[in-house]
Coordinates of N, CA and C in Angstrom, one line a residue:
M186 N 40.0 -9.8 1.4 CA 39.2 -9.4 2.6 C 37.8 -8.9 2.1
T187 N 36.8 -9.5 2.6 CA 35.4 -9.2 2.2 C 34.9 -8.0 3.0
G188 N 34.1 -7.2 2.4 CA 33.5 -6.0 3.1 C 32.3 -6.5 3.9
T189 N 32.0 -5.6 4.9 CA 30.8 -5.9 5.7 C 29.6 -5.6 4.9
K190 N 28.6 -6.5 5.0 CA 27.4 -6.3 4.3 C 26.5 -5.3 5.0
S191 N 25.8 -4.5 4.3 CA 24.9 -3.5 4.8 C 23.5 -4.2 5.1
P192 N 22.7 -3.6 6.0 CA 21.4 -4.1 6.3 C 20.5 -4.3 5.1
E193 N 20.7 -3.4 4.1 CA 19.9 -3.4 2.9 C 20.1 -4.7 2.1
D194 N 21.2 -5.3 2.2 CA 21.5 -6.5 1.4 C 20.7 -7.7 1.8
A195 N 20.2 -7.6 3.1 CA 19.4 -8.8 3.6 C 17.9 -8.7 3.0
Y196 N 17.5 -7.6 2.6 CA 16.1 -7.4 2.1 C 15.1 -7.9 3.0
T197 N 15.1 -7.4 4.3 CA 14.1 -7.7 5.2 C 14.1 -6.6 6.3
A198 N 12.8 -6.1 6.5 CA 12.7 -5.0 7.5 C 12.6 -5.6 9.0
A199 N 12.6 -6.9 9.1 CA 12.4 -7.6 10.4 C 13.2 -7.0 11.5
P200 N 14.6 -6.8 11.3 CA 15.4 -6.3 12.4 C 15.0 -4.9 12.9
F201 N 14.3 -4.1 12.1 CA 13.9 -2.8 12.4 C 12.5 -2.6 13.1
V202 N 11.8 -3.7 13.1 CA 10.4 -3.7 13.7 C 10.5 -4.1 15.1
P203 N 10.2 -3.1 16.0 CA 10.3 -3.3 17.5 C 9.2 -4.2 18.0
D204 N 9.6 -5.1 18.9 CA 8.6 -6.0 19.5 C 7.7 -5.2 20.5
G205 N 6.4 -5.6 20.4 CA 5.5 -5.0 21.4 C 5.2 -3.5 21.2
A206 N 5.5 -3.0 20.0 CA 5.3 -1.5 19.8 C 3.9 -1.2 19.5
D207 N 3.4 0.0 19.9 CA 2.2 0.5 19.4 C 2.4 1.2 18.1
L208 N 1.3 1.7 17.5 CA 1.4 2.3 16.2 C 2.4 3.5 16.1
D209 N 2.3 4.3 17.1 CA 3.2 5.5 17.1 C 4.7 5.0 17.2
A210 N 5.0 4.0 18.0 CA 6.4 3.5 18.1 C 6.8 2.8 16.8
L211 N 5.8 2.2 16.1 CA 6.1 1.5 14.9 C 6.4 2.6 13.8
R212 N 5.6 3.6 13.8 CA 5.8 4.7 12.8 C 7.2 5.4 13.0
E213 N 7.6 5.6 14.2 CA 8.9 6.2 14.5 C 10.0 5.2 14.1
A214 N 9.9 4.0 14.4 CA 10.9 3.0 14.0 C 11.0 2.9 12.5
A215 N 9.9 2.9 11.8 CA 9.9 2.8 10.3 C 10.6 3.9 9.7
A216 N 10.7 5.1 10.3 CA 11.4 6.2 9.7 C 12.9 5.9 9.5
G217 N 13.4 5.0 10.3 CA 14.8 4.6 10.2 C 15.1 3.3 9.5
C218 N 14.0 2.8 8.8 CA 14.2 1.4 8.2 C 15.2 1.5 7.1
R219 N 16.1 0.5 7.1 CA 17.1 0.2 6.1 C 17.0 -1.2 5.6
G220 N 15.8 -1.7 5.6 CA 15.6 -3.1 5.2 C 15.7 -3.5 3.8
C221 N 15.8 -2.5 2.9 CA 16.1 -2.7 1.5 C 16.6 -1.4 0.9
P222 N 17.2 -1.4 -0.3 CA 17.8 -0.2 -0.8 C 16.9 1.0 -1.1
L223 N 15.6 0.8 -1.2 CA 14.7 1.8 -1.6 C 14.8 3.1 -0.8
H224 N 15.1 3.0 0.4 CA 15.1 4.2 1.3 C 16.2 5.2 0.9
R225 N 17.2 4.8 0.1 CA 18.3 5.6 -0.2 C 18.0 6.8 -1.0
A226 N 17.0 6.7 -2.0 CA 16.7 7.7 -2.9 C 15.5 8.6 -2.5
T227 N 14.8 8.2 -1.5 CA 13.5 8.8 -1.2 C 13.7 9.9 -0.1
T228 N 12.6 10.7 0.0 CA 12.6 11.8 1.0 C 12.4 11.2 2.4
Q229 N 11.5 10.3 2.5 CA 11.2 9.7 3.9 C 10.3 8.5 3.7
T230 N 10.2 7.7 4.9 CA 9.3 6.6 5.0 C 7.9 7.1 5.0
V231 N 7.0 6.5 4.3 CA 5.6 6.8 4.4 C 4.8 5.7 5.1
F232 N 4.5 5.9 6.3 CA 3.8 4.9 7.1 C 2.3 5.0 7.0
G233 N 1.6 4.0 7.5 CA 0.1 4.1 7.5 C -0.5 5.2 8.3
A234 N -1.7 5.5 8.1 CA -2.4 6.6 8.8 C -3.9 6.3 8.9
G235 N -4.6 6.9 9.8 CA -6.0 6.7 9.9 C -6.5 6.3 11.3
D236 N -7.6 5.7 11.3 CA -8.3 5.3 12.6 C -7.6 4.0 13.1
P237 N -7.0 4.1 14.3 CA -6.3 2.9 14.8 C -7.3 1.8 15.2
G238 N -8.6 2.1 15.4 CA -9.6 1.1 15.7 C -10.5 0.8 14.5
A239 N -9.9 1.0 13.3 CA -10.7 0.8 12.0 C -11.1 -0.6 11.8
R240 N -12.3 -0.8 11.4 CA -12.8 -2.1 11.0 C -12.4 -2.5 9.6
A241 N -12.1 -1.5 8.8 CA -11.6 -1.7 7.4 C -10.2 -1.1 7.3
M242 N -9.3 -1.9 6.7 CA -7.9 -1.5 6.5 C -7.7 -1.5 5.0
L243 N -7.1 -0.5 4.4 CA -6.9 -0.4 3.0 C -5.4 -0.4 2.7
V244 N -5.0 -1.3 1.8 CA -3.6 -1.4 1.5 C -3.3 -1.2 0.0
G245 N -2.5 -0.1 -0.3 CA -2.1 0.2 -1.6 C -0.7 -0.4 -2.0
E246 N -0.2 0.1 -3.0 CA 1.1 -0.4 -3.5 C 2.3 0.2 -2.8
Q247 N 2.5 1.5 -3.0 CA 3.6 2.2 -2.4 C 3.3 3.7 -2.5
P248 N 4.0 4.5 -1.8 CA 3.8 6.0 -1.9 C 4.1 6.5 -3.3
G249 N 3.4 7.6 -3.6 CA 3.8 8.2 -4.9 C 4.6 9.5 -4.6
D250 N 4.7 10.3 -5.6 CA 5.6 11.5 -5.5 C 5.1 12.4 -4.3
Q251 N 3.8 12.7 -4.3 CA 3.3 13.6 -3.3 C 3.3 13.0 -1.9
E252 N 3.1 11.7 -1.8 CA 3.1 11.0 -0.6 C 4.6 11.0 0.0
D253 N 5.5 10.9 -0.9 CA 7.0 10.9 -0.5 C 7.3 12.3 0.1
R254 N 6.8 13.3 -0.6 CA 7.1 14.7 -0.1 C 6.4 15.0 1.2
Q255 N 5.2 14.6 1.3 CA 4.4 15.0 2.5 C 4.5 14.0 3.7
G256 N 4.9 12.7 3.4 CA 5.1 11.8 4.4 C 3.8 11.1 4.9
K257 N 2.7 11.2 4.1 CA 1.4 10.6 4.4 C 0.9 9.8 3.2
P258 N 0.2 8.7 3.4 CA -0.3 7.9 2.3 C -1.5 8.4 1.7
F259 N -1.6 8.3 0.4 CA -2.8 8.6 -0.4 C -3.3 10.1 -0.3
V260 N -2.3 11.0 -0.4 CA -2.6 12.4 -0.3 C -2.7 13.1 -1.7
G261 N -2.4 12.3 -2.7 CA -2.4 12.8 -4.1 C -3.7 12.6 -4.8
P262 N -3.8 12.7 -6.1 CA -5.0 12.5 -6.8 C -5.7 11.2 -6.6
A263 N -4.9 10.1 -6.5 CA -5.6 8.8 -6.3 C -6.3 8.7 -5.0
G264 N -5.7 9.4 -4.0 CA -6.4 9.4 -2.7 C -7.7 10.1 -2.7
K265 N -7.8 11.2 -3.5 CA -9.1 11.9 -3.6 C -10.1 11.0 -4.3
V266 N -9.7 10.2 -5.3 CA -10.6 9.3 -6.0 C -11.1 8.2 -5.0
L267 N -10.2 7.7 -4.2 CA -10.5 6.7 -3.2 C -11.5 7.2 -2.2
D268 N -11.2 8.4 -1.6 CA -12.2 8.9 -0.6 C -13.6 9.0 -1.2
R269 N -13.7 9.5 -2.4 CA -15.0 9.7 -3.0 C -15.7 8.3 -3.2
A270 N -14.9 7.3 -3.7 CA -15.5 6.0 -3.9 C -15.9 5.3 -2.6
L271 N -15.1 5.5 -1.6 CA -15.4 4.9 -0.3 C -16.8 5.5 0.2
A272 N -16.9 6.8 0.2 CA -18.1 7.5 0.6 C -19.3 7.0 -0.2
E273 N -19.1 6.9 -1.5 CA -20.2 6.5 -2.3 C -20.7 5.0 -2.1
A274 N -19.7 4.2 -1.6 CA -20.0 2.8 -1.3 C -20.6 2.6 0.1
G275 N -20.6 3.7 0.9 CA -21.2 3.7 2.2 C -20.2 3.4 3.3
I276 N -18.9 3.8 3.0 CA -17.8 3.6 4.0 C -17.2 5.0 4.3
D277 N -17.2 5.3 5.6 CA -16.6 6.6 6.0 C -15.1 6.6 5.9
P278 N -14.5 7.3 5.0 CA -13.0 7.3 4.9 C -12.3 7.6 6.2
D279 N -12.9 8.4 7.1 CA -12.3 8.8 8.3 C -12.3 7.6 9.3
E280 N -13.1 6.5 9.0 CA -13.1 5.4 9.9 C -12.3 4.2 9.3
T281 N -11.4 4.5 8.4 CA -10.6 3.4 7.9 C -9.1 3.7 8.3
Y282 N -8.3 2.7 8.1 CA -6.8 2.8 8.2 C -6.2 2.5 6.9
I283 N -5.3 3.4 6.4 CA -4.8 3.2 5.1 C -3.3 3.1 5.1
T284 N -2.7 2.2 4.3 CA -1.2 2.1 4.3 C -0.8 1.5 2.9
N285 N 0.4 1.2 2.8 CA 0.9 0.7 1.5 C 1.8 -0.6 1.8
A286 N 1.8 -1.5 0.8 CA 2.6 -2.7 1.0 C 4.1 -2.4 1.1
V287 N 4.5 -1.3 0.4 CA 5.9 -0.9 0.4 C 5.9 0.6 1.0
K288 N 6.8 0.9 1.9 CA 6.7 2.2 2.6 C 7.6 3.3 2.0
H289 N 8.4 2.9 0.9 CA 9.2 4.0 0.3 C 8.8 4.1 -1.2
F290 N 8.9 5.3 -1.8 CA 8.6 5.5 -3.2 C 9.7 5.0 -4.1
K291 N 9.3 4.1 -5.0 CA 10.3 3.6 -6.0 C 10.0 4.3 -7.3
F292 N 11.0 4.9 -7.8 CA 10.8 5.7 -9.0 C 12.0 5.7 -10.0
T293 N 11.8 6.2 -11.1 CA 12.9 6.3 -12.1 C 12.8 7.6 -12.8
H294 N 13.8 8.0 -13.5 CA 13.8 9.2 -14.3 C 13.8 8.9 -15.8
V295 N 12.9 9.5 -16.5 CA 12.8 9.4 -18.0 C 13.3 10.7 -18.6
P296 N 14.4 10.6 -19.4 CA 15.0 11.8 -19.9 C 14.1 12.8 -20.6
E297 N 13.1 12.3 -21.3 CA 12.2 13.2 -22.0 C 11.2 13.9 -21.1
R298 N 11.1 13.4 -19.8 CA 10.2 14.0 -18.9 C 10.9 14.8 -17.8
G299 N 12.2 15.1 -18.1 CA 12.9 16.0 -17.2 C 13.2 15.5 -15.9
K300 N 13.0 16.3 -14.8 CA 13.4 15.9 -13.5 C 12.2 15.2 -12.7
R301 N 11.1 15.0 -13.4 CA 10.0 14.4 -12.8 C 10.3 12.9 -12.4
R302 N 9.8 12.6 -11.2 CA 10.1 11.2 -10.7 C 8.9 10.3 -11.2
I303 N 9.2 9.3 -12.0 CA 8.2 8.4 -12.5 C 8.1 7.1 -11.7
H304 N 6.9 6.8 -11.3 CA 6.6 5.6 -10.5 C 7.1 4.4 -11.2
K305 N 7.7 3.5 -10.4 CA 8.2 2.2 -10.9 C 7.7 1.1 -9.9
P306 N 7.0 0.1 -10.4 CA 6.4 -0.9 -9.5 C 7.5 -1.6 -8.7
P307 N 7.3 -1.9 -7.4 CA 8.2 -2.6 -6.6 C 8.3 -4.1 -7.0
S308 N 9.4 -4.7 -6.8 CA 9.6 -6.1 -7.1 C 9.0 -7.0 -6.0
L309 N 8.9 -8.3 -6.2 CA 8.4 -9.2 -5.2 C 9.4 -9.2 -4.0
R310 N 10.7 -9.1 -4.3 CA 11.7 -9.0 -3.3 C 11.5 -7.8 -2.4
E311 N 11.2 -6.7 -2.9 CA 11.0 -5.5 -2.2 C 9.7 -5.6 -1.4
L312 N 8.6 -6.2 -2.0 CA 7.4 -6.5 -1.2 C 7.6 -7.3 0.0
S313 N 8.4 -8.4 -0.2 CA 8.7 -9.3 0.9 C 9.5 -8.6 2.0
A314 N 10.5 -7.8 1.6 CA 11.3 -7.1 2.5 C 10.5 -6.2 3.4
C315 N 9.5 -5.5 2.9 CA 8.6 -4.6 3.6 C 7.5 -5.3 4.4
G316 N 7.3 -6.6 4.1 CA 6.2 -7.3 4.8 C 6.1 -7.2 6.3
P317 N 7.2 -7.3 7.0 CA 7.1 -7.2 8.5 C 6.4 -5.9 9.0
W318 N 6.6 -4.8 8.3 CA 5.8 -3.6 8.7 C 4.3 -3.8 8.5
L319 N 3.9 -4.3 7.4 CA 2.5 -4.5 7.1 C 1.9 -5.5 8.0
E320 N 2.7 -6.6 8.3 CA 2.2 -7.6 9.3 C 2.0 -7.0 10.7
A321 N 2.9 -6.1 11.1 CA 2.7 -5.5 12.4 C 1.5 -4.5 12.4
E322 N 1.3 -3.8 11.3 CA 0.1 -2.9 11.2 C -1.2 -3.7 11.3
V323 N -1.2 -4.8 10.5 CA -2.4 -5.7 10.5 C -2.7 -6.2 11.9
E324 N -1.7 -6.6 12.6 CA -1.8 -7.2 14.0 C -2.3 -6.1 14.9
L325 N -1.9 -4.9 14.8 CA -2.3 -3.9 15.8 C -3.7 -3.3 15.4
I326 N -4.0 -3.2 14.2 CA -5.3 -2.7 13.8 C -6.4 -3.7 14.0
G327 N -6.1 -5.0 13.6 CA -7.0 -6.1 13.8 C -8.3 -5.8 13.0
P328 N -8.2 -5.5 11.7 CA -9.4 -5.1 10.9 C -10.3 -6.3 10.7
E329 N -11.6 -6.1 10.5 CA -12.5 -7.1 10.1 C -12.3 -7.5 8.6
V330 N -11.9 -6.5 7.8 CA -11.7 -6.7 6.4 C -10.5 -5.9 5.9
I331 N -9.7 -6.4 5.0 CA -8.6 -5.7 4.4 C -8.9 -5.5 2.9
V332 N -8.8 -4.3 2.4 CA -9.0 -4.0 1.0 C -7.7 -4.0 0.3
A333 N -7.4 -4.9 -0.6 CA -6.2 -4.8 -1.4 C -6.4 -4.0 -2.7
L334 N -5.7 -2.8 -2.7 CA -5.9 -1.9 -3.8 C -4.9 -2.1 -4.9
G335 N -5.3 -2.9 -5.9 CA -4.4 -3.1 -7.0 C -3.6 -4.4 -6.9
A336 N -2.9 -4.7 -8.1 CA -2.2 -6.0 -8.2 C -1.1 -6.2 -7.2
T337 N -0.3 -5.1 -7.0 CA 0.9 -5.3 -6.1 C 0.4 -5.5 -4.7
A338 N -0.5 -4.8 -4.2 CA -1.1 -5.0 -2.8 C -1.7 -6.4 -2.7
G339 N -2.3 -6.9 -3.8 CA -2.9 -8.2 -3.8 C -1.8 -9.3 -3.7
K340 N -0.7 -9.1 -4.4 CA 0.4 -10.1 -4.4 C 1.0 -10.1 -3.0
A341 N 1.1 -8.9 -2.3 CA 1.6 -8.9 -1.0 C 0.8 -9.6 0.0
L342 N -0.5 -9.5 -0.1 CA -1.5 -10.1 0.8 C -1.9 -11.5 0.5
L343 N -2.0 -11.8 -0.8 CA -2.6 -13.1 -1.3 C -1.7 -14.0 -2.0
G344 N -0.4 -13.6 -2.2 CA 0.6 -14.4 -2.9 C 0.8 -14.0 -4.3
S345 N 1.9 -14.5 -4.9 CA 2.4 -14.0 -6.2 C 1.5 -14.4 -7.4
S346 N 0.6 -15.4 -7.2 CA -0.2 -15.8 -8.3 C -1.5 -14.9 -8.4
F347 N -1.7 -14.0 -7.5 CA -2.9 -13.2 -7.5 C -3.0 -12.4 -8.8
R348 N -4.2 -12.3 -9.3 CA -4.5 -11.5 -10.5 C -5.8 -10.6 -10.2
V349 N -5.6 -9.3 -10.2 CA -6.6 -8.4 -9.8 C -7.8 -8.5 -10.7
T350 N -7.6 -8.7 -12.0 CA -8.7 -8.7 -13.0 C -9.6 -9.9 -12.8
K351 N -9.0 -11.0 -12.2 CA -9.8 -12.2 -12.1 C -10.5 -12.3 -10.7
E352 N -9.9 -11.7 -9.7 CA -10.4 -11.9 -8.3 C -10.9 -10.7 -7.6
R353 N -11.0 -9.5 -8.3 CA -11.5 -8.3 -7.7 C -12.9 -8.5 -7.3
G354 N -13.3 -7.8 -6.2 CA -14.7 -7.9 -5.7 C -15.1 -9.1 -5.0
T355 N -14.2 -10.1 -4.8 CA -14.5 -11.3 -4.1 C -13.9 -11.3 -2.7
R356 N -14.4 -12.2 -1.9 CA -13.9 -12.4 -0.5 C -12.9 -13.5 -0.4
L357 N -11.7 -13.2 -0.1 CA -10.6 -14.1 -0.1 C -9.9 -14.2 1.3
E358 N -9.1 -15.2 1.5 CA -8.3 -15.4 2.7 C -6.9 -15.1 2.5
G359 N -6.2 -14.3 3.4 CA -4.8 -13.9 3.3 C -3.9 -15.1 3.1
D360 N -2.9 -14.9 2.3 CA -1.9 -16.0 2.1 C -1.3 -16.5 3.4
A361 N -1.1 -17.8 3.5 CA -0.6 -18.4 4.7 C 0.8 -17.9 5.1
S362 N 1.5 -17.5 4.1 CA 2.9 -17.1 4.4 C 3.0 -15.5 4.3
G363 N 1.9 -14.9 4.1 CA 2.0 -13.4 3.9 C 1.7 -12.6 5.2
P364 N 1.7 -11.3 5.1 CA 1.6 -10.4 6.3 C 0.2 -10.4 6.9
A365 N -0.8 -11.0 6.2 CA -2.2 -10.9 6.7 C -2.8 -12.3 6.7
R366 N -2.0 -13.3 7.3 CA -2.4 -14.7 7.3 C -3.9 -14.9 7.8
G367 N -4.7 -15.5 7.0 CA -6.0 -15.9 7.4 C -7.0 -14.7 7.4
A368 N -6.6 -13.5 7.2 CA -7.5 -12.4 7.3 C -8.5 -12.4 6.1
L369 N -9.6 -11.7 6.2 CA -10.6 -11.6 5.1 C -10.1 -10.4 4.3
I370 N -9.9 -10.7 3.0 CA -9.4 -9.7 2.1 C -10.4 -9.5 0.9
V371 N -10.7 -8.3 0.5 CA -11.4 -8.0 -0.7 C -10.5 -7.2 -1.6
P372 N -10.1 -7.8 -2.8 CA -9.3 -7.0 -3.7 C -10.1 -6.2 -4.7
T373 N -9.5 -5.1 -5.1 CA -10.1 -4.2 -6.1 C -8.9 -3.5 -6.9
I374 N -9.2 -2.7 -7.8 CA -8.2 -2.0 -8.5 C -7.6 -0.9 -7.7
H375 N -6.4 -0.4 -8.0 CA -5.9 0.8 -7.4 C -6.6 2.0 -7.9
P376 N -6.9 3.0 -7.1 CA -7.7 4.1 -7.6 C -6.9 4.9 -8.7
S377 N -5.6 4.8 -8.7 CA -4.9 5.4 -9.8 C -5.3 4.9 -11.2
A378 N -5.8 3.7 -11.2 CA -6.3 3.1 -12.5 C -7.4 3.9 -13.1
V379 N -8.2 4.5 -12.2 CA -9.3 5.4 -12.7 C -8.8 6.6 -13.4
L380 N -7.7 7.2 -12.8 CA -7.1 8.4 -13.4 C -6.4 8.1 -14.8
R381 N -6.0 6.8 -15.0 CA -5.3 6.5 -16.2 C -6.3 6.0 -17.3
A382 N -7.5 5.7 -16.9 CA -8.5 5.0 -17.8 C -9.0 6.0 -18.9
D383 N -9.3 5.4 -20.1 CA -10.0 6.2 -21.1 C -11.4 6.5 -20.7
D384 N -12.1 5.5 -20.2 CA -13.5 5.6 -19.7 C -13.5 5.7 -18.2
R385 N -13.1 6.8 -17.6 CA -12.9 7.0 -16.2 C -14.2 6.6 -15.4
E386 N -15.3 7.1 -15.9 CA -16.6 6.9 -15.2 C -16.9 5.4 -15.0
A387 N -16.7 4.6 -16.1 CA -17.0 3.1 -16.0 C -16.0 2.5 -15.0
V388 N -14.7 2.8 -15.1 CA -13.7 2.2 -14.2 C -14.0 2.6 -12.7
Y389 N -14.4 3.9 -12.5 CA -14.7 4.4 -11.2 C -15.9 3.6 -10.6
E390 N -16.9 3.4 -11.4 CA -18.1 2.7 -11.0 C -17.7 1.2 -10.6
G391 N -16.8 0.6 -11.3 CA -16.3 -0.7 -10.9 C -15.6 -0.7 -9.6
L392 N -14.8 0.3 -9.3 CA -14.2 0.5 -8.0 C -15.2 0.6 -6.9
V393 N -16.2 1.4 -7.1 CA -17.3 1.6 -6.1 C -18.1 0.3 -5.9
A394 N -18.3 -0.5 -6.9 CA -19.0 -1.7 -6.8 C -18.2 -2.7 -5.9
D395 N -16.9 -2.7 -6.1 CA -16.1 -3.6 -5.3 C -16.1 -3.2 -3.9
L396 N -16.0 -1.9 -3.6 CA -16.0 -1.4 -2.3 C -17.4 -1.6 -1.6
R397 N -18.4 -1.7 -2.4 CA -19.7 -2.1 -1.8 C -19.7 -3.5 -1.2
V398 N -18.9 -4.4 -1.7 CA -18.7 -5.7 -1.1 C -18.1 -5.5 0.3
V399 N -17.2 -4.6 0.4 CA -16.6 -4.3 1.7 C -17.6 -3.8 2.7
A400 N -18.5 -2.9 2.2 CA -19.5 -2.3 3.0 C -20.5 -3.4 3.5
E401 N -20.8 -4.4 2.6 CA -21.6 -5.5 3.0 C -21.0 -6.3 4.1
V402 N -19.7 -6.5 4.1 CA -19.0 -7.3 5.1 C -19.1 -6.5 6.5
L403 N -19.0 -5.2 6.4 CA -19.0 -4.4 7.6 C -20.4 -4.3 8.2
G404 N -21.4 -4.5 7.3 CA -22.8 -4.5 7.7 C -23.5 -3.2 8.0

């Protein structure tokens, strides 16, 4: 006798995304998402936040430790870097909508680092599973431009062949089978890359330069 499969086994959030929902209803529904196994070990779903009428939408990889604890995207050190870079590029952070390609924190434990939860990149399967949430957000926000923050967000929006080092700072069209089909996308590095860099100032200036491309699109 075979056991009943759990929703997580299907690796798709689609059954949990309500039709015709507004952002508040989407956020509420996402809190109960079981579209992949990642939700089992986390504190909570971290949905998007910001201006629902934003002309610019920013998409990162996944929540980090602080985001998982607080339930909001980009509230840790990388978020502070991003806000500063946006402002320097001429984009008001309060007039953007920010979210992640994956809504649950994926982590591992390294024995020599004690109980600290160490970030682990999501797989393409996990990215695909969470795609319906991102697609619904893009549809409701209707941004003029989407900023892909880092390689994982780029793969979610532009396809698995995307390479951030090659295509950052350019204007691209969303992957035909992805959650942002046909949308204008400008990729750049994830702001956490600034925090990890040896030459933080140079890497930060590169992030600002890419965001200035977004500012030019917005006019």
